[in-house]
Tab-separated table of N, CA, C and O in Angstrom:
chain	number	residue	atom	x	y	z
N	1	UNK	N	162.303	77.051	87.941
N	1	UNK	CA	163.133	75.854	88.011
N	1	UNK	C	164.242	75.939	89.070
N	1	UNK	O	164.603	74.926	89.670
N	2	UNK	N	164.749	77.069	89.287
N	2	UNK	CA	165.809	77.413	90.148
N	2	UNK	C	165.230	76.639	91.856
N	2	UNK	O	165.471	75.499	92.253
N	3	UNK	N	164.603	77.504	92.418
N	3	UNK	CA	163.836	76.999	93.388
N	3	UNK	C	163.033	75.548	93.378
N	3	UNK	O	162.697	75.175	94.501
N	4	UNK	N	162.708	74.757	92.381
N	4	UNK	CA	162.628	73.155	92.680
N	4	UNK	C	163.825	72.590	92.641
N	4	UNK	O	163.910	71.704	93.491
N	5	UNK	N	165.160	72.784	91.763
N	5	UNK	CA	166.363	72.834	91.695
N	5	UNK	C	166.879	72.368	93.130
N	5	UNK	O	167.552	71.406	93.501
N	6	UNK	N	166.208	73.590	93.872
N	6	UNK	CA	167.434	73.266	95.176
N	6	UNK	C	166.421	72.706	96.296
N	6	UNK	O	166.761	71.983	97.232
N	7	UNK	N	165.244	73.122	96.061
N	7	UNK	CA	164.249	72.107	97.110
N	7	UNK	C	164.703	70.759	96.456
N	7	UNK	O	163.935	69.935	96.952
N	8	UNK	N	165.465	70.167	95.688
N	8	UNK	CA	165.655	69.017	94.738
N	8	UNK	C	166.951	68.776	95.363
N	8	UNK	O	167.195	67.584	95.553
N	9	UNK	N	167.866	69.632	95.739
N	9	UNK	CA	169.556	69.454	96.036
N	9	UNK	C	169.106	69.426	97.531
N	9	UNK	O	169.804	68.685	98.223
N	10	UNK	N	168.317	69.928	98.038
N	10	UNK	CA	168.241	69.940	99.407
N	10	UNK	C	168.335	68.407	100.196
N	10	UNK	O	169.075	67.835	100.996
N	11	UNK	N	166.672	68.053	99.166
N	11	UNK	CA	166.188	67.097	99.737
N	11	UNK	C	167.481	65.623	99.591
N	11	UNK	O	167.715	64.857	100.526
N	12	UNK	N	168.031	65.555	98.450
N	12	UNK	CA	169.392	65.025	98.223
N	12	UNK	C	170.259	64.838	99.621
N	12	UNK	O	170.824	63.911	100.201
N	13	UNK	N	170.103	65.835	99.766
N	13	UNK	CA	171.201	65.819	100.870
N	13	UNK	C	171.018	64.955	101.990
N	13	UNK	O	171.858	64.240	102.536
N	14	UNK	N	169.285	65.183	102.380
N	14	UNK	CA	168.804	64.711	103.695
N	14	UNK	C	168.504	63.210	103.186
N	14	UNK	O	167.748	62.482	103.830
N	15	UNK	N	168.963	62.897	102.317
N	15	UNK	CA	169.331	61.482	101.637
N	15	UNK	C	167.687	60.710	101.180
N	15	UNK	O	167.286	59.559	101.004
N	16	UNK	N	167.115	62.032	101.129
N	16	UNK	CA	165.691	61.710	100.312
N	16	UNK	C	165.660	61.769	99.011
N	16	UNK	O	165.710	62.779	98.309
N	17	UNK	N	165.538	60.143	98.540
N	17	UNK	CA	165.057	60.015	96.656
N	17	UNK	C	164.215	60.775	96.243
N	17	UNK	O	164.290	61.140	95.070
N	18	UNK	N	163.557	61.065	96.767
N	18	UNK	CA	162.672	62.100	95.951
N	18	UNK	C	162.540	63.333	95.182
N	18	UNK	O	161.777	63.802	94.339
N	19	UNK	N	163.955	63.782	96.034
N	19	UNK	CA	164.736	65.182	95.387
N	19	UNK	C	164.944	64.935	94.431
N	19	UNK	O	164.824	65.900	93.676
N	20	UNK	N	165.402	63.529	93.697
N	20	UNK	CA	165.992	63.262	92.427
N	20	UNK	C	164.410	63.734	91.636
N	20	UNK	O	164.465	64.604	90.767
N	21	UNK	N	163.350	63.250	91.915
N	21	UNK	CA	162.026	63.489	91.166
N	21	UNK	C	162.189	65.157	90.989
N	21	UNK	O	161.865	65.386	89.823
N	22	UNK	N	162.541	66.365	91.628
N	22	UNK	CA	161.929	67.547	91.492
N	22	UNK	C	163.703	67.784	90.206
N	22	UNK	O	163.750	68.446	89.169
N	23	UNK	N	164.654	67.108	90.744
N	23	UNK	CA	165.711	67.564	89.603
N	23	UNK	C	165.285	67.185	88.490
N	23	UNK	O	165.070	67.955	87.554
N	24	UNK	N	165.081	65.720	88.455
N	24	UNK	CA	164.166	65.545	86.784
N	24	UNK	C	163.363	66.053	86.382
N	24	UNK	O	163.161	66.185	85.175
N	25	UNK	N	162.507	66.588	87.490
N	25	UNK	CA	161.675	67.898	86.419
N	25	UNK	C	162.268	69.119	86.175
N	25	UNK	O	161.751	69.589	85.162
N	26	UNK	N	163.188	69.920	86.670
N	26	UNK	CA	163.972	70.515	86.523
N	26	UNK	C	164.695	70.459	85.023
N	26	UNK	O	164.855	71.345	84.185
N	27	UNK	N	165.045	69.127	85.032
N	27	UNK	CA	166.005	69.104	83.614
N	27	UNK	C	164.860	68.376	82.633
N	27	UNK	O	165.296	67.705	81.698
N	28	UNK	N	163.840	68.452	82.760
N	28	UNK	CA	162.490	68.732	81.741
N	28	UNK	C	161.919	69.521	81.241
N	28	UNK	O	161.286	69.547	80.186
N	29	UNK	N	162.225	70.623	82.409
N	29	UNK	CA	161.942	72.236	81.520
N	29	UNK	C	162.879	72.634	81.276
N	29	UNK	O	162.648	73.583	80.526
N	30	UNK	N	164.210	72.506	81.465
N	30	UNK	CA	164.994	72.990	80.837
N	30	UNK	C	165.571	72.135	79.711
N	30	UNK	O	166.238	73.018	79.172
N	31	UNK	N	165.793	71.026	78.958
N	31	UNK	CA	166.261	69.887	78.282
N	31	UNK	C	167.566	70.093	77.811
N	31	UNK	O	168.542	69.358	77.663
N	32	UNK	N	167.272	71.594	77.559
N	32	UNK	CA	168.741	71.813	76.801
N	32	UNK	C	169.654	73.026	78.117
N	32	UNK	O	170.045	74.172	77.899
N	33	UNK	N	169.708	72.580	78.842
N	33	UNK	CA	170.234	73.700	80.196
N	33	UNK	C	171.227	73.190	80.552
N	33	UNK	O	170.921	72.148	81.134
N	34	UNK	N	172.673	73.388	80.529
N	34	UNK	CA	174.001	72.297	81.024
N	34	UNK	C	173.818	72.173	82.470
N	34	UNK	O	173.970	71.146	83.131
N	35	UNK	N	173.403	73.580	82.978
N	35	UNK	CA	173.201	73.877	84.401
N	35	UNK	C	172.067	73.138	85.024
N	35	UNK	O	172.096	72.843	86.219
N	36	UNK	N	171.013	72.814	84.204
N	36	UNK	CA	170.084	71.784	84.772
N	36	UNK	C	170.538	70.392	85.226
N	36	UNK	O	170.326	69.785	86.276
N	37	UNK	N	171.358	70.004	83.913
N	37	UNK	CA	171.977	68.657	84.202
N	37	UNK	C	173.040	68.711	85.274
N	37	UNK	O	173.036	67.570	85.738
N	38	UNK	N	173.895	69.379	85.879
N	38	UNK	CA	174.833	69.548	86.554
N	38	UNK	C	174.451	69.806	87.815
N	38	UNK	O	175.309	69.599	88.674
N	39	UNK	N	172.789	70.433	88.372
N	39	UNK	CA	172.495	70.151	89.428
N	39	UNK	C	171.889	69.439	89.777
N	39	UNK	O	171.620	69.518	90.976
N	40	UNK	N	171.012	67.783	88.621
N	40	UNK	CA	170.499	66.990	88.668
N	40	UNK	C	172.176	66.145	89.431
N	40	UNK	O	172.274	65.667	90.562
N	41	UNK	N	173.143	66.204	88.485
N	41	UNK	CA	174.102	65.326	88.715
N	41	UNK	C	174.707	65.256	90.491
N	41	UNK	O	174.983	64.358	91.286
N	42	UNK	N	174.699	67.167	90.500
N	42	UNK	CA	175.042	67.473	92.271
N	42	UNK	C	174.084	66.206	92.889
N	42	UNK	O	174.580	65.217	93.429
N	43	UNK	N	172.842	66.387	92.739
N	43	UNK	CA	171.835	65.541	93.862
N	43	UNK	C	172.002	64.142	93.621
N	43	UNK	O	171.650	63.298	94.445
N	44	UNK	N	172.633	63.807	92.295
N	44	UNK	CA	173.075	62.201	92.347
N	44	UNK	C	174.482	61.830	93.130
N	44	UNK	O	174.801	60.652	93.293
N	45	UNK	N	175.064	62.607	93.466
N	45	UNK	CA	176.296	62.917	93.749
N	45	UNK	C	175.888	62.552	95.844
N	45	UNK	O	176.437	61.673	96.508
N	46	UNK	N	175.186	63.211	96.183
N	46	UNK	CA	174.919	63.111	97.631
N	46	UNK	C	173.498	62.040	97.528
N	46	UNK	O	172.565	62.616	98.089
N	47	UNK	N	173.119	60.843	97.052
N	47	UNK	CA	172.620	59.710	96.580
N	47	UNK	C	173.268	58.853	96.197
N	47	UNK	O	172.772	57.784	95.841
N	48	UNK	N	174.737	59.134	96.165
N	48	UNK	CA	175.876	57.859	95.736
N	48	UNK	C	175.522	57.281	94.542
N	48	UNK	O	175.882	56.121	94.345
N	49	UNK	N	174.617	58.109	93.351
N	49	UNK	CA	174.822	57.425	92.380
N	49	UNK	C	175.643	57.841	90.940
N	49	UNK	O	175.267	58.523	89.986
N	50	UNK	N	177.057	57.061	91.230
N	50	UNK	CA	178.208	57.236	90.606
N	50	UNK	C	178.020	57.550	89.434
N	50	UNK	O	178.501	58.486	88.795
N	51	UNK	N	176.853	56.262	88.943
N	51	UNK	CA	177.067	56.214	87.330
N	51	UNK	C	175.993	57.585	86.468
N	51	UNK	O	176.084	58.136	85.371
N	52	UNK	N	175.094	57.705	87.545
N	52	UNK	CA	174.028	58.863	86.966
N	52	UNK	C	174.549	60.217	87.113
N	52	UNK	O	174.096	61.325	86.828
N	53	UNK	N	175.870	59.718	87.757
N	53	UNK	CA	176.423	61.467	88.268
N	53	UNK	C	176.945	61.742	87.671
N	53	UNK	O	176.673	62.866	87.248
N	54	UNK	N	178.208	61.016	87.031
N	54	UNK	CA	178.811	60.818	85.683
N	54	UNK	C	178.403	60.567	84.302
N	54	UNK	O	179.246	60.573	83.406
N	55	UNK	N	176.951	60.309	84.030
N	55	UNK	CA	176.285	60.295	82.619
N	55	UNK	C	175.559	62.247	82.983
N	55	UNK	O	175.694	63.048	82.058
N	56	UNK	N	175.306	62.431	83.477
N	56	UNK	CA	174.716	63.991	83.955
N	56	UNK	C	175.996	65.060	83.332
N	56	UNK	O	176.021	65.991	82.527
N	57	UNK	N	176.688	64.576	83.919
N	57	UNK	CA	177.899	65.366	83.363
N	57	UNK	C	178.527	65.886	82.557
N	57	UNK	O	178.902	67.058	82.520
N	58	UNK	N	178.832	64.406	81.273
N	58	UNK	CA	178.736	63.543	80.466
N	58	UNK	C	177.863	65.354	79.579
N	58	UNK	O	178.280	66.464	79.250
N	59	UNK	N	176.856	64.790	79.568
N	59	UNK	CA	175.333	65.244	78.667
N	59	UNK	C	175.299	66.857	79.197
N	59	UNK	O	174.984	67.608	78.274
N	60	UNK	N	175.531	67.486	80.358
N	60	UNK	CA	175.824	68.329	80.343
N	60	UNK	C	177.027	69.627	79.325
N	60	UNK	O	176.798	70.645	78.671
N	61	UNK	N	178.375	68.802	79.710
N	61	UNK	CA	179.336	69.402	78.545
N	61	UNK	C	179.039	68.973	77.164
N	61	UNK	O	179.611	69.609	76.278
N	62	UNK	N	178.177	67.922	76.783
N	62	UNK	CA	177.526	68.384	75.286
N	62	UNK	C	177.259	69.146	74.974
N	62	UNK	O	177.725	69.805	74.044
N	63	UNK	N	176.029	69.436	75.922
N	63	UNK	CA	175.643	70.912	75.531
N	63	UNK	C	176.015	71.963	75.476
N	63	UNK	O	175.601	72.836	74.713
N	64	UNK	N	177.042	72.073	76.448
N	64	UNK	CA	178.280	73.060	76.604
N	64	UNK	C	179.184	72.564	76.950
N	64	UNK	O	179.382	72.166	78.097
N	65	UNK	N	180.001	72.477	75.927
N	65	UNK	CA	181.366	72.350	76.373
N	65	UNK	C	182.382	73.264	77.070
N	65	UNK	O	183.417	72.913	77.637
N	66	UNK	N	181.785	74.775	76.887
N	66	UNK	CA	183.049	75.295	77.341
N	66	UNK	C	182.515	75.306	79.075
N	66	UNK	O	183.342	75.247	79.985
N	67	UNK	N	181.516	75.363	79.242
N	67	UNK	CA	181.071	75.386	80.885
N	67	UNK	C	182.109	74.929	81.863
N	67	UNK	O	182.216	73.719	82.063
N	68	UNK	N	182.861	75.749	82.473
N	68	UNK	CA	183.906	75.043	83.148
N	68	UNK	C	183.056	75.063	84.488
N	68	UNK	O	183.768	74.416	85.256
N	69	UNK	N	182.041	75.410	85.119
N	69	UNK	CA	181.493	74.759	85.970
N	69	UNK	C	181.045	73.574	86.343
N	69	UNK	O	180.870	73.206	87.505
N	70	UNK	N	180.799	72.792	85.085
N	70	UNK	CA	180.540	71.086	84.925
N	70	UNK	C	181.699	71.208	84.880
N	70	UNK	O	181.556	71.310	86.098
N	71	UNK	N	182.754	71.308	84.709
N	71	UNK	CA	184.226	70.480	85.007
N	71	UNK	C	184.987	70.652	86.132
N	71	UNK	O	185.999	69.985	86.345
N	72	UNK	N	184.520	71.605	86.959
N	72	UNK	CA	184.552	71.413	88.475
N	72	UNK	C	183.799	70.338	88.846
N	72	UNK	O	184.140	69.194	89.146
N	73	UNK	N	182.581	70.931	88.778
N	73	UNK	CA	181.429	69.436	89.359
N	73	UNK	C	182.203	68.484	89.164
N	73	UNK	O	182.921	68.066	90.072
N	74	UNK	N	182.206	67.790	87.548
N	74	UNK	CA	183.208	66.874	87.513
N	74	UNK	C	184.393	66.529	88.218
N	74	UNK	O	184.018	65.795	89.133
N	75	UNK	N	185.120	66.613	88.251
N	75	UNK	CA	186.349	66.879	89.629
N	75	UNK	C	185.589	66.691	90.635
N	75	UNK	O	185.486	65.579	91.153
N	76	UNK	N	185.069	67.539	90.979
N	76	UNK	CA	184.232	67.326	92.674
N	76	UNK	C	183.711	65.878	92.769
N	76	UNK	O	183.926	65.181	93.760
N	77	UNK	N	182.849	65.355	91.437
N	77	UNK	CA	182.172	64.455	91.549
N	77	UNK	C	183.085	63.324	91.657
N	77	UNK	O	182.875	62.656	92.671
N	78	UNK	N	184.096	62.881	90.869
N	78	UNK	CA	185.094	61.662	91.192
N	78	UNK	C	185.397	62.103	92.800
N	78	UNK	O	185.346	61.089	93.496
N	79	UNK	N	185.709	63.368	93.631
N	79	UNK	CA	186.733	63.114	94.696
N	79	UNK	C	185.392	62.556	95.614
N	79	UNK	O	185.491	61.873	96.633
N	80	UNK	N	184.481	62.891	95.168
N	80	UNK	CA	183.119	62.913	96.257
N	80	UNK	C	182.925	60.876	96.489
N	80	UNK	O	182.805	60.228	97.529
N	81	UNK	N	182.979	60.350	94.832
N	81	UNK	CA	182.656	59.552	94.748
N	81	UNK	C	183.834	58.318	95.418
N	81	UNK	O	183.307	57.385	96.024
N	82	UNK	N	185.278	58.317	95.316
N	82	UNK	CA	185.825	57.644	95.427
N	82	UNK	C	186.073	57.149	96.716
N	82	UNK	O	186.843	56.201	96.876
């Protein structure tokens, strides 16, 4: 998962939707992974999509709350977004 992960963040970047397809599978094998959701959210994040970046997040610190790496992301993700 690690390696579709970032062939997934990559492709994000180069502002290809499709990356979002290899993160959702990503956070399919993992379902319960905070870290899955938080690098699905990264690749929504460089896709400008605010609200999926922020529900990712969201559903991430459910699962873990103490993860203070989703609460960077978070942070990152409002300064990224605004």
């Amino acid at each position: 998962p690690i390696s579709l992960g970032n062939r997934g963040l990559c492709r994000a970047k180069l502002g290809d939707a499709g990356g979002l397809a290899d993160l959702d599978r990503v956070v399919g094998l993992q379902p319960r992974a905070a870290a899955a959701r938080r690098m699905r959210a990264m690749g929504k994040v460089e896709l400008k999509d605010a609200r999926g970046t922020l529900v990712d997040l969201d559903e991430a610190l459910k699962l873990d709350p103490e993860d203070v790496d989703t609460y960077i992301a978070r942070g990152q993700a409002w300064t990224a977004l605004e």
